[in-house]
């Protein structure tokens, strides 16, 4: 007599099926199991994409691939089978519904009177490049990492202040001022005054060789100073002077921009030599160092799984770009972007912040840019991987991995 059973995956298990492979990711212990799917197992593999619990009969256990799959489910604590006696109800196990509180569809239901306040809930960070300094880069750093600009234009201070004034106080979580020698902007104090009113935090970004010792007092007025060190052509003499002058300041982060393995090792040695604790290393693509990215930045399967994303992060990867969501960038000419590598959304002279955010959520290409295109859409690690980044856009590749290059 054939007995009916239910096969299920646990509520905390993320199940993926792509191109004849199953991936079980346990979000509790962050361990993953991958296995191949043959023709016998395929119907079950496909059904589990749609439902977390499915009926099977015990006759299928005679097939090695199915019994092996069930063994893996049990052994990895990702699921099991239940024998169901006559009259027993099916256990209540469902695929989670992604409850995106910021989904644009919710915004469309808000009445016109309240939509301005609601749309601002999407905003997290604003990056304002108030000026720049002379020079030229074939592959500008600011298009890859918020940093500095090689140009000489100052943003129009009055227009920027008026634009920021249209925002209710404290509606910006983090406001970043950057570009060049920021404190030399002729309208800096007016910009800073309104920035303090509109944001919870102010971060000041400076290239290390442009930051003067007389600027140190500004650290009492901001949450953090990010000092940027391009390792290509770094002056250790100047860097040592800055480290010595700022050694008692706690709200400083040192950002090293790296072009090669040698520069990475050099930066690491500098941090150890000068006892720099709060630092970050960020790679910069210069058009000639793709091999450096392929060797040290691109990820393989072990490195992707080593990220150990949470269940919440995996579901977020399916709906928003976690690198870009909530970020607005303003350039010295007044142009506004969700991402400066993408199309302009407007200008500070003509468009309110509220309208810019609405435009990006309604038809933009940055905040909701997820891995839905080839080759990522065919990869079993599609939602385990981080969201697309600026590096893909600058380098001209769909991803930064060795799995499906």
Coordinates of C-alpha atoms in Angstrom, one line a residue:
X1 CA 0.0 0.0 0.0
X2 CA 1.3 3.4 -0.9
X3 CA 1.5 5.9 2.0
X4 CA 1.2 9.6 1.5
X5 CA 3.8 12.0 3.0
X6 CA 4.6 15.6 3.0
X7 CA 8.1 16.8 2.1
X8 CA 9.0 20.3 3.4
X9 CA 11.8 22.8 3.8
X10 CA 12.1 24.7 7.1
X11 CA 10.8 28.3 7.4
X12 CA 14.4 29.5 8.0
X13 CA 15.7 27.7 4.9
X14 CA 16.2 29.6 1.6
X15 CA 15.6 27.2 -1.3
X16 CA 17.0 27.9 -4.8
X17 CA 16.7 25.8 -8.0
X18 CA 18.5 26.8 -11.2
X19 CA 19.8 24.9 -14.1
X20 CA 19.6 21.4 -12.7
X21 CA 21.0 22.4 -9.3
X22 CA 19.5 22.9 -5.8
X23 CA 20.9 25.1 -3.2
X24 CA 19.7 24.9 0.4
X25 CA 20.8 27.8 2.5
X26 CA 20.2 27.6 6.3
X27 CA 19.9 31.1 7.5
X28 CA 20.4 30.0 11.2
X29 CA 23.8 28.4 10.9
X30 CA 24.7 30.1 7.5
X31 CA 25.6 26.8 5.9
X32 CA 24.8 25.9 2.4
X33 CA 24.4 22.6 0.6
X34 CA 24.3 22.2 -3.2
X35 CA 23.3 19.2 -5.2
X36 CA 22.6 18.1 -8.8
X37 CA 19.1 17.4 -10.0
X38 CA 18.3 14.5 -12.3
X39 CA 15.1 13.8 -14.2
X40 CA 13.6 11.8 -11.3
X41 CA 14.2 14.6 -8.8
X42 CA 13.2 17.4 -11.1
X43 CA 9.4 17.5 -10.5
X44 CA 10.1 17.8 -6.7
X45 CA 12.7 20.4 -7.2
X46 CA 10.3 22.5 -9.4
X47 CA 7.4 22.1 -6.9
X48 CA 9.5 23.3 -4.0
X49 CA 10.2 26.6 -5.8
X50 CA 6.4 27.3 -5.6
X51 CA 5.6 25.7 -2.2
X52 CA 7.6 25.0 1.0
X53 CA 5.6 21.8 1.6
X54 CA 4.5 19.3 -1.0
X55 CA 2.7 15.9 -1.0
X56 CA 4.7 12.9 -2.1
X57 CA 4.1 9.1 -1.8
X58 CA 6.6 6.8 -0.2
X59 CA 7.0 4.9 -3.5
X60 CA 9.3 7.7 -4.7
X61 CA 11.8 6.9 -2.0
X62 CA 13.1 4.0 -4.1
X63 CA 14.7 6.5 -6.4
X64 CA 18.3 7.2 -5.3
X65 CA 18.3 10.9 -6.1
X66 CA 15.1 11.5 -4.2
X67 CA 16.1 9.6 -1.1
X68 CA 19.5 11.3 -1.2
X69 CA 17.8 14.7 -1.4
X70 CA 15.7 13.8 1.7
X71 CA 18.8 12.6 3.5
X72 CA 20.5 16.0 2.7
X73 CA 17.5 17.9 3.9
X74 CA 17.5 16.1 7.3
X75 CA 21.3 16.1 7.7
X76 CA 21.5 19.8 7.1
X77 CA 18.4 20.6 9.2
X78 CA 16.8 22.2 6.2
X79 CA 13.7 20.0 6.1
X80 CA 12.2 16.5 6.4
X81 CA 9.3 14.3 5.4
X82 CA 6.2 13.8 7.5
X83 CA 4.0 10.7 7.4
X84 CA 0.4 11.8 7.4
X85 CA -2.3 9.6 8.9
X86 CA -5.8 9.7 7.5
X87 CA -7.5 12.9 8.5
X88 CA -4.4 14.8 9.5
X89 CA -4.2 18.4 8.2
X90 CA -1.3 19.6 6.1
X91 CA 1.2 21.5 8.2
X92 CA 1.1 25.3 7.8
X93 CA 4.5 26.1 6.2
X94 CA 4.5 28.9 3.5
X95 CA 7.0 30.7 1.4
X96 CA 7.5 34.1 3.2
X97 CA 5.8 37.1 1.7
X98 CA 8.3 39.9 1.2
X99 CA 6.7 42.7 3.1
X100 CA 8.6 45.7 1.7
X101 CA 7.3 48.6 3.7
X102 CA 8.9 50.9 1.2
X103 CA 7.4 49.3 -1.9
X104 CA 6.5 52.0 -4.5
X105 CA 3.0 50.5 -4.8
X106 CA 2.3 51.6 -1.2
X107 CA 3.4 55.1 -2.1
X108 CA 0.9 55.3 -5.0
X109 CA -1.9 54.7 -2.5
X110 CA -1.0 57.8 -0.4
X111 CA -3.2 60.9 -1.0
X112 CA -1.5 63.9 -2.7
X113 CA -1.6 66.0 0.5
X114 CA 0.6 63.5 2.4
X115 CA 2.8 62.1 -0.4
X116 CA 5.7 64.6 0.2
X117 CA 6.2 63.4 3.7
X118 CA 5.8 59.7 2.7
X119 CA 8.3 59.9 -0.2
X120 CA 11.0 61.3 2.1
X121 CA 10.9 58.0 4.1
X122 CA 12.8 56.5 1.2
X123 CA 15.8 58.9 1.6
X124 CA 18.8 57.7 3.6
X125 CA 22.0 59.5 2.4
X126 CA 22.8 62.6 0.4
X127 CA 26.2 63.2 -1.1
X128 CA 26.9 66.8 -2.1
X129 CA 30.0 67.6 -4.1
X130 CA 30.4 71.2 -3.3
X131 CA 33.5 71.7 -5.4
X132 CA 36.6 69.9 -6.7
X133 CA 40.3 70.4 -7.4
X134 CA 42.3 70.5 -10.6
X135 CA 43.4 67.3 -12.3
X136 CA 42.1 64.5 -14.5
X137 CA 41.3 60.8 -14.2
X138 CA 40.4 58.5 -17.0
X139 CA 38.2 56.5 -14.6
X140 CA 37.1 59.0 -12.0
X141 CA 37.2 57.7 -8.4
X142 CA 33.9 59.4 -7.5
X143 CA 32.1 57.2 -9.9
X144 CA 33.2 54.2 -8.0
X145 CA 33.5 55.3 -4.4
X146 CA 32.2 58.6 -2.8
X147 CA 35.5 60.5 -2.7
X148 CA 36.8 63.6 -4.5
X149 CA 36.4 65.2 -7.9
X150 CA 38.9 66.5 -10.4
X151 CA 37.2 69.7 -11.5
X152 CA 37.2 73.4 -10.5
X153 CA 33.6 74.4 -10.3
X154 CA 31.9 75.5 -7.1
X155 CA 28.3 74.5 -6.5
X156 CA 25.9 77.5 -6.4
X157 CA 25.6 78.0 -2.6
X158 CA 22.4 80.0 -2.6
X159 CA 20.6 77.5 -4.9
X160 CA 21.8 74.6 -2.8
X161 CA 20.6 76.2 0.4
X162 CA 17.2 76.9 -1.1
X163 CA 17.0 73.4 -2.4
X164 CA 17.8 71.9 1.0
X165 CA 15.4 74.3 2.7
X166 CA 12.5 72.7 0.9
X167 CA 13.2 69.6 3.0
X168 CA 11.7 69.3 6.5
X169 CA 14.2 69.4 9.4
X170 CA 16.0 66.1 10.1
X171 CA 14.5 64.2 7.2
X172 CA 18.0 63.3 5.9
X173 CA 19.7 60.6 8.0
X174 CA 23.2 61.3 6.7
X175 CA 24.5 64.3 4.7
X176 CA 27.9 64.0 3.2
X177 CA 30.0 67.1 2.0
X178 CA 32.8 66.3 -0.4
X179 CA 34.5 67.1 -3.6
X180 CA 37.8 69.0 -3.1
X181 CA 38.9 71.5 -0.5
X182 CA 35.3 71.7 0.8
X183 CA 35.9 74.3 3.5
X184 CA 37.2 76.8 1.0
X185 CA 33.8 77.0 -0.7
X186 CA 32.7 80.7 -0.5
X187 CA 29.3 79.8 0.9
X188 CA 30.4 76.9 3.0
X189 CA 29.1 78.2 6.3
X190 CA 25.7 78.8 4.9
X191 CA 25.6 75.3 3.4
X192 CA 26.8 73.8 6.7
X193 CA 24.2 75.7 8.7
X194 CA 21.3 74.4 6.7
X195 CA 22.9 70.9 6.5
X196 CA 22.8 70.7 10.3
X197 CA 19.1 71.6 10.4
X198 CA 18.1 69.0 7.7
X199 CA 20.2 66.0 8.7
X200 CA 20.9 63.8 11.7
X201 CA 24.6 63.3 10.8
X202 CA 27.1 65.3 8.7
X203 CA 30.2 63.6 7.3
X204 CA 33.0 65.5 5.7
X205 CA 35.1 63.8 3.1
X206 CA 38.6 65.2 2.4
X207 CA 41.6 64.1 0.4
X208 CA 44.4 63.8 3.0
X209 CA 46.7 66.3 1.3
X210 CA 44.0 69.0 1.1
X211 CA 43.0 68.9 4.8
X212 CA 44.8 71.7 6.7
X213 CA 45.6 71.6 10.4
X214 CA 43.5 74.8 10.9
X215 CA 40.4 72.8 9.9
X216 CA 40.7 70.5 12.9
X217 CA 38.1 72.5 14.9
X218 CA 35.4 71.5 12.4
X219 CA 35.6 68.0 13.9
X220 CA 33.6 69.2 16.9
X221 CA 30.7 70.1 14.5
X222 CA 30.4 66.8 12.5
X223 CA 29.9 63.1 13.1
X224 CA 32.9 61.9 11.1
X225 CA 35.8 63.1 8.9
X226 CA 36.7 60.7 6.1
X227 CA 40.2 61.2 5.0
X228 CA 40.9 59.8 1.5
X229 CA 44.3 58.4 0.6
X230 CA 44.8 57.5 -3.0
X231 CA 47.7 55.1 -2.8
X232 CA 48.8 55.8 -6.3
X233 CA 51.4 58.6 -5.7
X234 CA 50.8 58.9 -2.0
X235 CA 53.2 61.2 -0.1
X236 CA 54.2 59.5 3.1
X237 CA 55.7 62.7 4.4
X238 CA 52.4 64.5 4.1
X239 CA 50.4 61.6 5.3
X240 CA 52.6 61.3 8.4
X241 CA 52.0 65.0 9.1
X242 CA 48.2 64.5 9.0
X243 CA 48.3 61.4 11.2
X244 CA 50.4 63.3 13.8
X245 CA 48.1 66.3 13.7
X246 CA 44.9 64.2 14.0
X247 CA 46.1 61.5 16.4
X248 CA 43.9 62.7 19.3
X249 CA 40.8 62.9 17.1
X250 CA 38.4 60.0 17.5
X251 CA 35.8 60.7 14.7
X252 CA 38.1 60.0 11.8
X253 CA 38.1 57.2 9.2
X254 CA 41.0 56.7 6.8
X255 CA 39.9 55.5 3.4
X256 CA 42.7 54.0 1.2
X257 CA 42.0 53.8 -2.5
X258 CA 43.8 50.9 -4.0
X259 CA 44.9 50.1 -7.6
X260 CA 47.0 47.0 -7.2
X261 CA 48.2 44.3 -4.8
X262 CA 51.3 46.3 -4.1
X263 CA 49.3 49.3 -3.1
X264 CA 47.2 47.2 -0.8
X265 CA 50.3 45.8 0.9
X266 CA 51.7 49.3 1.2
X267 CA 48.5 50.7 2.7
X268 CA 48.3 47.8 5.1
X269 CA 51.9 48.5 6.2
X270 CA 51.1 52.2 6.7
X271 CA 48.2 51.3 9.0
X272 CA 50.4 49.1 11.1
X273 CA 53.3 51.5 11.2
X274 CA 51.2 54.5 12.2
X275 CA 48.7 52.6 14.3
X276 CA 45.7 53.5 12.2
X277 CA 42.7 51.6 13.6
X278 CA 39.7 53.0 11.8
X279 CA 40.4 52.4 8.2
X280 CA 38.9 51.0 5.0
X281 CA 40.4 49.8 1.7
X282 CA 38.5 50.4 -1.5
X283 CA 39.7 49.2 -4.9
X284 CA 39.7 51.7 -7.8
X285 CA 39.5 50.6 -11.5
X286 CA 41.9 52.6 -13.6
X287 CA 41.4 50.9 -17.0
X288 CA 44.6 48.9 -16.7
X289 CA 44.1 46.8 -13.6
X290 CA 41.3 44.4 -14.5
X291 CA 43.6 41.5 -13.5
X292 CA 43.9 43.0 -10.0
X293 CA 40.1 43.0 -9.7
X294 CA 39.9 39.4 -11.1
X295 CA 42.5 38.1 -8.7
X296 CA 41.4 40.0 -5.5
X297 CA 37.9 41.4 -5.9
X298 CA 36.0 39.0 -8.1
X299 CA 34.3 36.2 -6.0
X300 CA 34.1 32.5 -6.4
X301 CA 31.4 30.2 -4.8
X302 CA 33.3 29.9 -1.5
X303 CA 33.7 33.6 -1.1
X304 CA 30.0 34.3 -2.0
X305 CA 28.8 31.9 0.6
X306 CA 31.4 33.3 3.0
X307 CA 29.3 36.5 3.0
X308 CA 26.8 34.6 5.1
X309 CA 23.8 36.9 4.4
X310 CA 20.8 36.9 6.7
X311 CA 17.4 35.8 5.7
X312 CA 16.3 39.5 5.6
X313 CA 19.3 40.5 3.4
X314 CA 18.5 37.7 0.9
X315 CA 14.9 38.9 0.5
X316 CA 16.1 42.5 0.3
X317 CA 18.4 41.6 -2.5
X318 CA 15.3 40.5 -4.5
X319 CA 13.6 43.9 -4.2
X320 CA 16.1 46.7 -3.9
X321 CA 19.7 47.5 -4.6
X322 CA 21.3 47.5 -1.1
X323 CA 24.3 49.5 -2.3
X324 CA 22.3 52.3 -3.7
X325 CA 18.8 52.4 -2.2
X326 CA 18.0 55.7 -0.5
X327 CA 21.2 57.5 -1.8
X328 CA 21.1 60.8 -3.7
X329 CA 24.2 62.5 -5.2
X330 CA 24.5 66.2 -6.2
X331 CA 27.4 67.3 -8.4
X332 CA 29.0 70.8 -8.4
X333 CA 27.0 71.8 -11.5
X334 CA 23.7 71.2 -9.6
X335 CA 22.8 68.0 -11.4
X336 CA 21.1 65.3 -9.2
X337 CA 21.6 61.6 -9.5
X338 CA 20.5 58.4 -7.7
X339 CA 23.8 57.1 -9.2
X340 CA 26.2 59.4 -11.1
X341 CA 26.9 56.5 -13.5
X342 CA 23.3 56.6 -14.6
X343 CA 21.0 59.2 -16.1
X344 CA 20.4 62.5 -14.4
X345 CA 17.2 62.8 -12.4
X346 CA 17.1 66.6 -12.3
X347 CA 18.8 69.7 -10.9
X348 CA 18.8 71.7 -7.7
X349 CA 17.6 74.7 -9.7
X350 CA 14.4 73.1 -10.9
X351 CA 13.5 70.0 -8.9
X352 CA 12.6 69.4 -5.3
X353 CA 14.1 66.5 -3.4
X354 CA 10.6 65.0 -3.1
X355 CA 10.1 65.0 -6.9
X356 CA 13.5 63.5 -7.4
X357 CA 12.8 60.6 -5.1
X358 CA 9.4 60.0 -6.6
X359 CA 11.0 59.9 -10.1
X360 CA 13.6 57.4 -9.1
X361 CA 11.1 55.1 -7.4
X362 CA 8.7 55.4 -10.3
X363 CA 11.0 54.8 -13.2
X364 CA 14.6 55.1 -12.2
X365 CA 17.4 52.5 -12.8
X366 CA 19.5 52.6 -9.6
X367 CA 17.6 52.0 -6.3
X368 CA 15.7 49.0 -7.7
X369 CA 18.5 47.6 -9.8
X370 CA 18.8 43.9 -8.8
X371 CA 20.4 40.9 -10.4
X372 CA 17.6 40.0 -12.8
X373 CA 19.6 40.1 -16.0
X374 CA 21.9 37.5 -17.6
X375 CA 24.0 35.8 -16.5
X376 CA 23.0 36.4 -12.9
X377 CA 19.4 35.5 -13.4
X378 CA 20.5 32.0 -14.3
X379 CA 22.8 31.6 -11.3
X380 CA 21.9 29.7 -8.2
X381 CA 23.6 32.3 -6.1
X382 CA 21.5 35.1 -7.7
X383 CA 20.1 36.4 -4.4
X384 CA 23.0 35.4 -2.2
X385 CA 25.3 37.7 -4.0
X386 CA 25.6 41.4 -3.1
X387 CA 23.6 43.9 -5.2
X388 CA 25.1 45.3 -8.4
X389 CA 27.7 48.0 -7.6
X390 CA 29.4 50.9 -9.4
X391 CA 32.3 48.7 -10.2
X392 CA 30.3 46.7 -12.7
X393 CA 29.1 49.9 -14.4
X394 CA 32.6 51.4 -14.6
X395 CA 34.4 48.1 -15.7
X396 CA 31.6 47.2 -18.1
X397 CA 30.8 43.7 -16.7
X398 CA 27.5 42.3 -15.4
X399 CA 29.1 41.0 -12.2
X400 CA 32.3 40.7 -10.2
X401 CA 32.5 36.9 -10.0
X402 CA 34.1 33.8 -11.4
X403 CA 30.9 31.7 -11.2
X404 CA 29.1 33.1 -14.2
X405 CA 31.4 35.7 -15.7

